[in-house]
CSV table of C-alpha atoms in Angstrom, one decimal:
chain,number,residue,atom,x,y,z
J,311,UNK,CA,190.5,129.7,62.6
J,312,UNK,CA,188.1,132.1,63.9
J,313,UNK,CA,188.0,132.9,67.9
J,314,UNK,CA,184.2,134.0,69.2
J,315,UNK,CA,184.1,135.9,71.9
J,316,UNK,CA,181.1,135.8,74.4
J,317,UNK,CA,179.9,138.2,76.3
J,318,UNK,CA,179.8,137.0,80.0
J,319,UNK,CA,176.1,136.9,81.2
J,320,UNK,CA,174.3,139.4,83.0
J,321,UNK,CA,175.1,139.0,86.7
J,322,UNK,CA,171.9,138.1,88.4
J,323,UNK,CA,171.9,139.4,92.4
J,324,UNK,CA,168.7,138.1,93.4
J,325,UNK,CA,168.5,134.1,92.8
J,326,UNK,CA,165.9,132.8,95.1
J,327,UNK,CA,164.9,136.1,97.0
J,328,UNK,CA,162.4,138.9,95.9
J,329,UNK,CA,165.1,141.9,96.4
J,330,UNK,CA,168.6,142.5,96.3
J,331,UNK,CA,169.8,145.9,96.5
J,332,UNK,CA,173.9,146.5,96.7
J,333,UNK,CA,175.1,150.2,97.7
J,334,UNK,CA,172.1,151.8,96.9
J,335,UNK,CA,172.6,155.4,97.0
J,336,UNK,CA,170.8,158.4,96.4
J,337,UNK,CA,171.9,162.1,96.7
J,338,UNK,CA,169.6,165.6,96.0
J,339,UNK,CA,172.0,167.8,95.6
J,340,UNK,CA,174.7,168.0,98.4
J,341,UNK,CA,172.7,165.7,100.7
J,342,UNK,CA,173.2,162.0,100.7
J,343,UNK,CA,169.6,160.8,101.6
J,344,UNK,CA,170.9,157.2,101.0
J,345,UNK,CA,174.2,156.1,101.7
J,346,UNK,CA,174.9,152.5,100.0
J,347,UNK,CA,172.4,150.7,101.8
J,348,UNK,CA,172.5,146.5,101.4
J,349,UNK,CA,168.9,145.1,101.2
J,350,UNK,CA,168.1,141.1,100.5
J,351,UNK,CA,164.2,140.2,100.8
J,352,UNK,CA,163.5,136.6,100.3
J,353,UNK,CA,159.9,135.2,98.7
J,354,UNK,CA,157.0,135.2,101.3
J,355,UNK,CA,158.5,137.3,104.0
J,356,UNK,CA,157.3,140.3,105.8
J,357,UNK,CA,160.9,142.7,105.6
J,358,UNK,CA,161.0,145.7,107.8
J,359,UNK,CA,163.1,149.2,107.1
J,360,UNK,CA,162.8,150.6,110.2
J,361,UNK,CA,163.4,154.2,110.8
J,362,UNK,CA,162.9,157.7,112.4
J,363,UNK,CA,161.6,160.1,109.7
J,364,UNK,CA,163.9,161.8,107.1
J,365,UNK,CA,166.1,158.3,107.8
J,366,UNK,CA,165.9,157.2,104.2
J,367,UNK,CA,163.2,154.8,103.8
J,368,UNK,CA,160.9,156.2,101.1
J,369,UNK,CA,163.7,157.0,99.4
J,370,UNK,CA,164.6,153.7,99.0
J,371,UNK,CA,161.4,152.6,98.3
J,372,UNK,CA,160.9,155.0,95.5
J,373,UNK,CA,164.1,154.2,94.1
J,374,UNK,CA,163.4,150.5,94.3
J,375,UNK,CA,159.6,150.9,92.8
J,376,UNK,CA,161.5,153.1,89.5
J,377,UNK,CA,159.5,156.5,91.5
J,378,UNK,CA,163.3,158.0,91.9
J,379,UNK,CA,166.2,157.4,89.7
J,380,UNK,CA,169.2,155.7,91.4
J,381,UNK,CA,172.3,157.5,91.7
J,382,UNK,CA,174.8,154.6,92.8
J,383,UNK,CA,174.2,150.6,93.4
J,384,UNK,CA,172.7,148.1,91.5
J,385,UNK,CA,169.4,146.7,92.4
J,386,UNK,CA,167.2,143.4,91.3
J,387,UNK,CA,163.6,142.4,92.0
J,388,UNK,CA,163.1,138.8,91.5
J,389,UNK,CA,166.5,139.1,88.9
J,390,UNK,CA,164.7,141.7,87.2
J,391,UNK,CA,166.5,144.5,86.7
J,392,UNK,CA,165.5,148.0,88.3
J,393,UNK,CA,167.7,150.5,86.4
J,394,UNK,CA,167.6,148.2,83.1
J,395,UNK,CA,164.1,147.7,83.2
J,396,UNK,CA,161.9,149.6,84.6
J,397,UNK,CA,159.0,149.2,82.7
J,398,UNK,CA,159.4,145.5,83.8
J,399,UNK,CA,159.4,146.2,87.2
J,400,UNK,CA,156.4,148.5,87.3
J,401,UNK,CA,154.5,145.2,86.6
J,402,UNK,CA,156.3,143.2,89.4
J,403,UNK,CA,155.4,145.7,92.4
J,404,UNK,CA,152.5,147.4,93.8
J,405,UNK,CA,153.2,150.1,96.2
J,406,UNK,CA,151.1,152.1,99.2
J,407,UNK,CA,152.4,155.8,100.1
J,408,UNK,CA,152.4,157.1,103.4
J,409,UNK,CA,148.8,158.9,102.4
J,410,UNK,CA,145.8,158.0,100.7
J,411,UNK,CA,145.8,158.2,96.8
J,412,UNK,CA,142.3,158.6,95.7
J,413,UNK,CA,139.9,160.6,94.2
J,414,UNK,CA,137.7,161.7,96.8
J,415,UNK,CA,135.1,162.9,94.2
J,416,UNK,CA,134.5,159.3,93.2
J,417,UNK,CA,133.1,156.5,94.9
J,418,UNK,CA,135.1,153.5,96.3
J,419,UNK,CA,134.1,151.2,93.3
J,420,UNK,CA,134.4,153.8,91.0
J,421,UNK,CA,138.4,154.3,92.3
J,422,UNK,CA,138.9,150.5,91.7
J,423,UNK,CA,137.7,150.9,88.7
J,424,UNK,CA,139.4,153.7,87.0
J,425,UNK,CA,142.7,152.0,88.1
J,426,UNK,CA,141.7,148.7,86.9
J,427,UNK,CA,141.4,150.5,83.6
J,428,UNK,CA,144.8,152.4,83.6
J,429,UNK,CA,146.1,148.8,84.0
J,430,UNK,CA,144.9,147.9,80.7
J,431,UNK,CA,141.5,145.9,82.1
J,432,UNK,CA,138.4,145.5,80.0
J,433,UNK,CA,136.0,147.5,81.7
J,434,UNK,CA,134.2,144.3,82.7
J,435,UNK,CA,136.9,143.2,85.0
J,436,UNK,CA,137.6,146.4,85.9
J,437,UNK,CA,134.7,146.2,87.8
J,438,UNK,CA,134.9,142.2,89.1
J,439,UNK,CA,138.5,143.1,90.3
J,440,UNK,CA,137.2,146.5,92.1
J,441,UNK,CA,133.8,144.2,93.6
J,442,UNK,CA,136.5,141.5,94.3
J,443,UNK,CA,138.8,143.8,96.3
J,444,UNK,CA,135.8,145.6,98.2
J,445,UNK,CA,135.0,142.7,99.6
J,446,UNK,CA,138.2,141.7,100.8
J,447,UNK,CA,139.5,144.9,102.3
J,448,UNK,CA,135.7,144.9,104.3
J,449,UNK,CA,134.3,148.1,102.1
J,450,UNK,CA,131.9,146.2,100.4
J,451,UNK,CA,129.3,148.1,102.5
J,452,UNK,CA,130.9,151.3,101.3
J,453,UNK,CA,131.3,150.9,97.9
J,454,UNK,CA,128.7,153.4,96.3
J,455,UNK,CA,129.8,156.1,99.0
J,456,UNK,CA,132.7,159.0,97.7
J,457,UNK,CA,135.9,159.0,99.6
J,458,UNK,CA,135.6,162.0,101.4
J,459,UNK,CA,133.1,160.6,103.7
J,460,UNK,CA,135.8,157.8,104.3
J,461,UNK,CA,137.7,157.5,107.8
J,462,UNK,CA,141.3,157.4,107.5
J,463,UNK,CA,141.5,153.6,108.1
J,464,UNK,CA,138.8,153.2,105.3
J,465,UNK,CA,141.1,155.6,102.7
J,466,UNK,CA,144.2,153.5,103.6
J,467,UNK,CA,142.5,149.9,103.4
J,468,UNK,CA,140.9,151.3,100.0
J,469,UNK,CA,144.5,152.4,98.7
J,470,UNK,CA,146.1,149.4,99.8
J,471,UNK,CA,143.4,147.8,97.8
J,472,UNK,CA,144.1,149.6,94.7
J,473,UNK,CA,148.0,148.4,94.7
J,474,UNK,CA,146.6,145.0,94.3
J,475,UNK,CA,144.8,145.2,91.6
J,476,UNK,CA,147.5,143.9,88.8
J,477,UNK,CA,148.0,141.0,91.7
J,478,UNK,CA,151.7,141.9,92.4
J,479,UNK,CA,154.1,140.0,93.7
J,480,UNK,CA,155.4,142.2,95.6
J,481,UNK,CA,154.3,145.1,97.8
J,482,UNK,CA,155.7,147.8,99.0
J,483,UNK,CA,153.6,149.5,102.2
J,484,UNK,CA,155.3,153.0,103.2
J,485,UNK,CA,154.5,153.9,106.8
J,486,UNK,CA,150.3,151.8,106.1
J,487,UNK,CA,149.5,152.7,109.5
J,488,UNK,CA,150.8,156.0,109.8
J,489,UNK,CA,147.6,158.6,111.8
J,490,UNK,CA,145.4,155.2,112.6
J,491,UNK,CA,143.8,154.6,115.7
J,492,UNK,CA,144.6,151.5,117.1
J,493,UNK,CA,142.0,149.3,116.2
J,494,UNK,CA,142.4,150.1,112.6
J,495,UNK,CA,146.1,149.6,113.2
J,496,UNK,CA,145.5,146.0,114.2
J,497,UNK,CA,142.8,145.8,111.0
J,498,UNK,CA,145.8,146.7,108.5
J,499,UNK,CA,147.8,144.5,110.6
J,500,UNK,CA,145.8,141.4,109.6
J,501,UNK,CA,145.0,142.6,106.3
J,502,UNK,CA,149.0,142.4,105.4
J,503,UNK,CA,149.0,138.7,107.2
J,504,UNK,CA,146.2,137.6,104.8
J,505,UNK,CA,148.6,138.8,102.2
J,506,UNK,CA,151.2,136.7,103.0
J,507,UNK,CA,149.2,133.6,103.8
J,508,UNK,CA,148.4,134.3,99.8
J,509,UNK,CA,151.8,134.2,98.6
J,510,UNK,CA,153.2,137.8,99.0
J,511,UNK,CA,156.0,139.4,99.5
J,512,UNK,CA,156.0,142.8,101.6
J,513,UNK,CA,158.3,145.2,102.3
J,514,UNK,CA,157.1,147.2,105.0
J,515,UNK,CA,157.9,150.7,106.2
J,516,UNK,CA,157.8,152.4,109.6
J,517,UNK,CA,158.6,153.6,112.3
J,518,UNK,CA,156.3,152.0,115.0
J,519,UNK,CA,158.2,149.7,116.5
J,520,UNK,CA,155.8,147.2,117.5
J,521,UNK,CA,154.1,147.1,114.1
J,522,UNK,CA,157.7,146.5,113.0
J,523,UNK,CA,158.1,143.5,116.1
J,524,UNK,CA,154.3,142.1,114.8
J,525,UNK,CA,154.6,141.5,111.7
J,526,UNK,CA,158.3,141.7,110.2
J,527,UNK,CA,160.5,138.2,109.6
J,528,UNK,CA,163.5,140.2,109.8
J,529,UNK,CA,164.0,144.2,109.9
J,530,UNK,CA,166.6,146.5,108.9
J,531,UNK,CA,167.4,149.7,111.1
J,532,UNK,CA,167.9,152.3,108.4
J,533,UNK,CA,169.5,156.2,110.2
J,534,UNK,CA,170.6,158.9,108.6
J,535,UNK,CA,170.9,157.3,105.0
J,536,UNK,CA,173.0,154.2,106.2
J,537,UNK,CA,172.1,150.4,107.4
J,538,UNK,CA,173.1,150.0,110.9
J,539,UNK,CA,172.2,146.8,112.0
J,540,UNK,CA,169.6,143.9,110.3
J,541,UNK,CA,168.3,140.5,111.3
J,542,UNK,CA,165.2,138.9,113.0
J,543,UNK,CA,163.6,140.8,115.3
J,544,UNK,CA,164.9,138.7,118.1
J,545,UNK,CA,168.5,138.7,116.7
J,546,UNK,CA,168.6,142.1,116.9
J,547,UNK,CA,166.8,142.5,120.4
J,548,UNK,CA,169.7,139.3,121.5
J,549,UNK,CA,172.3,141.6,119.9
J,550,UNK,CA,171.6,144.5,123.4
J,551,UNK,CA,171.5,141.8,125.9
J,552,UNK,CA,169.4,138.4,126.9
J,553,UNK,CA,167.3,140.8,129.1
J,554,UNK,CA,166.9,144.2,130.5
J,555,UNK,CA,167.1,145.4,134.2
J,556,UNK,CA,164.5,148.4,134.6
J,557,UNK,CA,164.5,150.6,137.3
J,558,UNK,CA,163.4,153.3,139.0
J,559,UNK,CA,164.8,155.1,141.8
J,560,UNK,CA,162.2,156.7,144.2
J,561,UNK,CA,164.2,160.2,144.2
J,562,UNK,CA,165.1,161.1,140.8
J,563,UNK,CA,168.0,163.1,142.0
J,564,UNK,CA,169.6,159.8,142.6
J,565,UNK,CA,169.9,159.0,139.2
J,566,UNK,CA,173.2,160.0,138.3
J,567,UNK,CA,174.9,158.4,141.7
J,568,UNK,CA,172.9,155.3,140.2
J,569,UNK,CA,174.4,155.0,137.3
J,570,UNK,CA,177.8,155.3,138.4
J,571,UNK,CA,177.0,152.2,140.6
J,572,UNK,CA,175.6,150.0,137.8
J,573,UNK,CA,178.7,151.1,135.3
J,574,UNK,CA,181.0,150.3,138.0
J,575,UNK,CA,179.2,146.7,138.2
J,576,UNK,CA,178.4,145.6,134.7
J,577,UNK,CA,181.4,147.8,133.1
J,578,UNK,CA,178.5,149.1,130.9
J,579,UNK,CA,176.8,152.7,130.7
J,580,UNK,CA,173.3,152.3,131.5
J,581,UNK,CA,170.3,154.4,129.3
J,582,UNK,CA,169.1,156.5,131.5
J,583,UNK,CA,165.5,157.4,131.3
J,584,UNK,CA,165.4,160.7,133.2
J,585,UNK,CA,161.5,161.8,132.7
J,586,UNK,CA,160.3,158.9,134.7
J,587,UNK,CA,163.8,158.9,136.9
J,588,UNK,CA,164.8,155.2,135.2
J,589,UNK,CA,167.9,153.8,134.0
J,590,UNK,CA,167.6,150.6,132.0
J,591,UNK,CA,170.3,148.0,131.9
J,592,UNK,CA,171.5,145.5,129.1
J,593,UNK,CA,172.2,142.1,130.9
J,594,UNK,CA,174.0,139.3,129.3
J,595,UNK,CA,172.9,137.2,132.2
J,596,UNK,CA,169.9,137.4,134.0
J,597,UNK,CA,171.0,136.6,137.3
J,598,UNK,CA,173.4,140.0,136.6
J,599,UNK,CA,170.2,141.7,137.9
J,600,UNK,CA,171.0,140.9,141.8
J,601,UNK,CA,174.9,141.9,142.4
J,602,UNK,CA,173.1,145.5,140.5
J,603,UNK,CA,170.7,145.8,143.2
J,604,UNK,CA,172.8,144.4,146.0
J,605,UNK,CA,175.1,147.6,145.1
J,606,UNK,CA,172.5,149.6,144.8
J,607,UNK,CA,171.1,148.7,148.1
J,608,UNK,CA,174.7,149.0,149.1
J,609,UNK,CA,175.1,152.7,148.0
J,610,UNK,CA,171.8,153.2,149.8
J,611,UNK,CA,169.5,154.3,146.8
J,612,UNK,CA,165.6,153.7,146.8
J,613,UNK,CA,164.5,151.7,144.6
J,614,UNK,CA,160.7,152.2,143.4
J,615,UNK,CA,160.3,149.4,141.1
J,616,UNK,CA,162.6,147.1,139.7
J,617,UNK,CA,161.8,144.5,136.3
J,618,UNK,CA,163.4,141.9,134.1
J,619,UNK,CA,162.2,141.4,131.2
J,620,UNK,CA,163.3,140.9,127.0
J,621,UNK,CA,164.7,144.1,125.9
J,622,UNK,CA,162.3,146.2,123.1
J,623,UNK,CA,163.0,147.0,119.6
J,624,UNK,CA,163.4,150.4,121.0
J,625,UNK,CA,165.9,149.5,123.0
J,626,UNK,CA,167.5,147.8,120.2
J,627,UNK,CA,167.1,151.1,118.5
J,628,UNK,CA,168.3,153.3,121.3
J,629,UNK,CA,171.2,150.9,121.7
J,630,UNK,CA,172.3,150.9,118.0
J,631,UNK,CA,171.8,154.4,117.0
J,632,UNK,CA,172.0,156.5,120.4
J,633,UNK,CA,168.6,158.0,120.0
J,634,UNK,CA,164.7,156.8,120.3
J,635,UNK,CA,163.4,156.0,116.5
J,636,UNK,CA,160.8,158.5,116.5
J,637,UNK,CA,163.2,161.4,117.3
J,638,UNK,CA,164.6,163.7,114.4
J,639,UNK,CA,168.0,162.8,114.1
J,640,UNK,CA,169.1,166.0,112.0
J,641,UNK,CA,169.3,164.5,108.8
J,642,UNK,CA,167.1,165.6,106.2
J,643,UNK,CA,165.9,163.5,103.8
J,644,UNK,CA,163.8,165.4,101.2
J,645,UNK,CA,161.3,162.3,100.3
J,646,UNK,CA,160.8,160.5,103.4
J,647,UNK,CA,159.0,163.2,104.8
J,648,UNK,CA,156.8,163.3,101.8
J,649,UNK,CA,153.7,165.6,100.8
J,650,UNK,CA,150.1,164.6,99.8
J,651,UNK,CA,150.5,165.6,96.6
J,652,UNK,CA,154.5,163.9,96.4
J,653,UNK,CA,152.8,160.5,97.7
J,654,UNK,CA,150.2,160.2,95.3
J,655,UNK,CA,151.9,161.1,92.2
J,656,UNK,CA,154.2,158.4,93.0
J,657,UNK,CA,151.8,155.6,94.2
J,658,UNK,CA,149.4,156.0,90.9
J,659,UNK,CA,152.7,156.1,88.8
J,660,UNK,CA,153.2,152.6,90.2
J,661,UNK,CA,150.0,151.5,89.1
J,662,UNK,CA,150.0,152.5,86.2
């Protein structure tokens, strides 16, 4: 009698989400840019790797969009995957760099074009996808016109534009709003709504934390290579307190003696916000806020103004990591900070 052995099926991470990722880690060299970093990213969401530069998050977008080899960790895109199959991958993601990959010699539509043609499209809708995606990203207007009389907000809503021409169904947007004025901010903004209302997946990098509060389901706080905290935005903001206590103390010389007093109450070291001669103050329970200023009042320290109010995403971040998100925390990461020239070789070798 003859005894077949089978070969236990591939193990599939992702099951009903776009992205697992399991210990992803990257190294250049002696430096660890990414430390085994845990990712899940269900369908239709708006997932947020949220970080101070050189934190790791290009890196592990490039790894995840085949741009960098993976040194350690297994990863899946919608149980496709990533180290296996590249090839397949490139066709299941679209990804935006931190900096506008176009030809500024050519027009708008001719851009659109040319990548519609790298992507194997007849030349004929090559054209009805680049008219198609004009349109939607508001450039109609501009389409005739070469890039380098295009604003910054136009470049990036032209390059997001371009990642979408294979229809992906997933995106990944590294740092979209990075150098925008505000109102073009808010454009992008509701440019990457629209694409979830259609059915997309995004995975969003940055380090604004209110882009990161408008538009992510749930967010991952990514320093110095490693995950330190994930959830919802309002998990995460629960996870420092039910509210904060801001102050500030009309003599700013005070704001040692202060602290001691609010330490001494809650059993908690306060953040102190010395440039504006503040101290903020994690509550668990609101009504914590009057035995503080009672003692305060007490201790006979002026108090200019005084607030209560949800704590911030960078509080969260302060809270979790010891320093503000858009400070450099040391750690040098030699892709997040990416070039021009780094950026756009890796978003058109997406595309293509």
């Amino acid at each position: 009698m003859t005894t077949t052995l089978q070969k236990d099926p591939p193990r599939v991470l992702t099951g009903g989400n776009a992205v697992v990722a399991r210990g992803l880690v990257k190294t250049f060299g002696t430096v660890r840019a990414v430390d085994g970093v845990d990712l899940t990213i269900r369908r239709g969401e708006v997932f947020g790797l949220l970080g101070p530069n050189g934190a790791g998050k290009t890196t592990t977008v490039q790894m995840l969009a085949t741009l960098l080899p993976i040194t350690d960790g297994e990863a899946e895109i919608f149980g496709v995957d990533v180290r296996r199959e590249p090839h397949k991958i490139r066709q299941l993601v679209g990804v935006t760099g931190q900096y506008a990959s176009v030809d500024e010699n050519l027009t708008a539509a001719e851009n659109l074009w040319l990548f519609g043609r790298l992507l194997g499209l007849s030349s004929r809708d090559a054209r009805r996808t680049a008219t198609d995606l004009l349109g939607r990203f508001g450039l109609e207007d501009a389409a005739t016109r070469q890039i380098k009389t295009f604003s910054g907000g136009m470049r990036r809503r032209l390059d997001l534009a371009a990642s979408l021409i294979a229809r992906p169904p997933l995106i990944f947007l590294d740092e979209p709003t990075t150098g925008l004025d505000p109102r073009t901010r808010g454009q992008m903004w509701d440019t990457i709504r629209d694409l979830v209302a259609a059915g997309s997946t995004i995975l969003l990098t940055t380090q604004y934390l209110d882009e990161a509060d408008q538009l992510a389901d749930r967010i991952a706080v990514i320093d110095r290579g490693t995950k330190v905290a994930d959830g919802t935005p309002e998990e995460l903001k629960t996870s420092v307190g039910s509210s904060t206590l801001h102050l500030r103390l009309a003599e700013h010389d005070e704001i040692a003696t202060a602290a001691e007093v609010v330490a001494a109450v809650t059993g908690e070291e306060p953040v102190l916000t010395p440039e504006s001669g503040g101290l903020n103050v994690a509550l668990p329970d609101p009504n914590g806020a009057a035995d503080i200023l009672i003692r305060l009042r007490e201790a006979e320290l002026s108090i200019a103004t005084a607030s209560v109010r949800q704590p911030t995403l960078d509080e969260v971040f302060l809270a979790i990591t010891g320093h503000h998100s858009e400070d450099d925390t040391g750690h040098h990461d030699p892709h997040d900070d990416a070039t021009d020239d780094a950026a756009t070789s890796g978003t058109k070798e997406t595309r293509a």
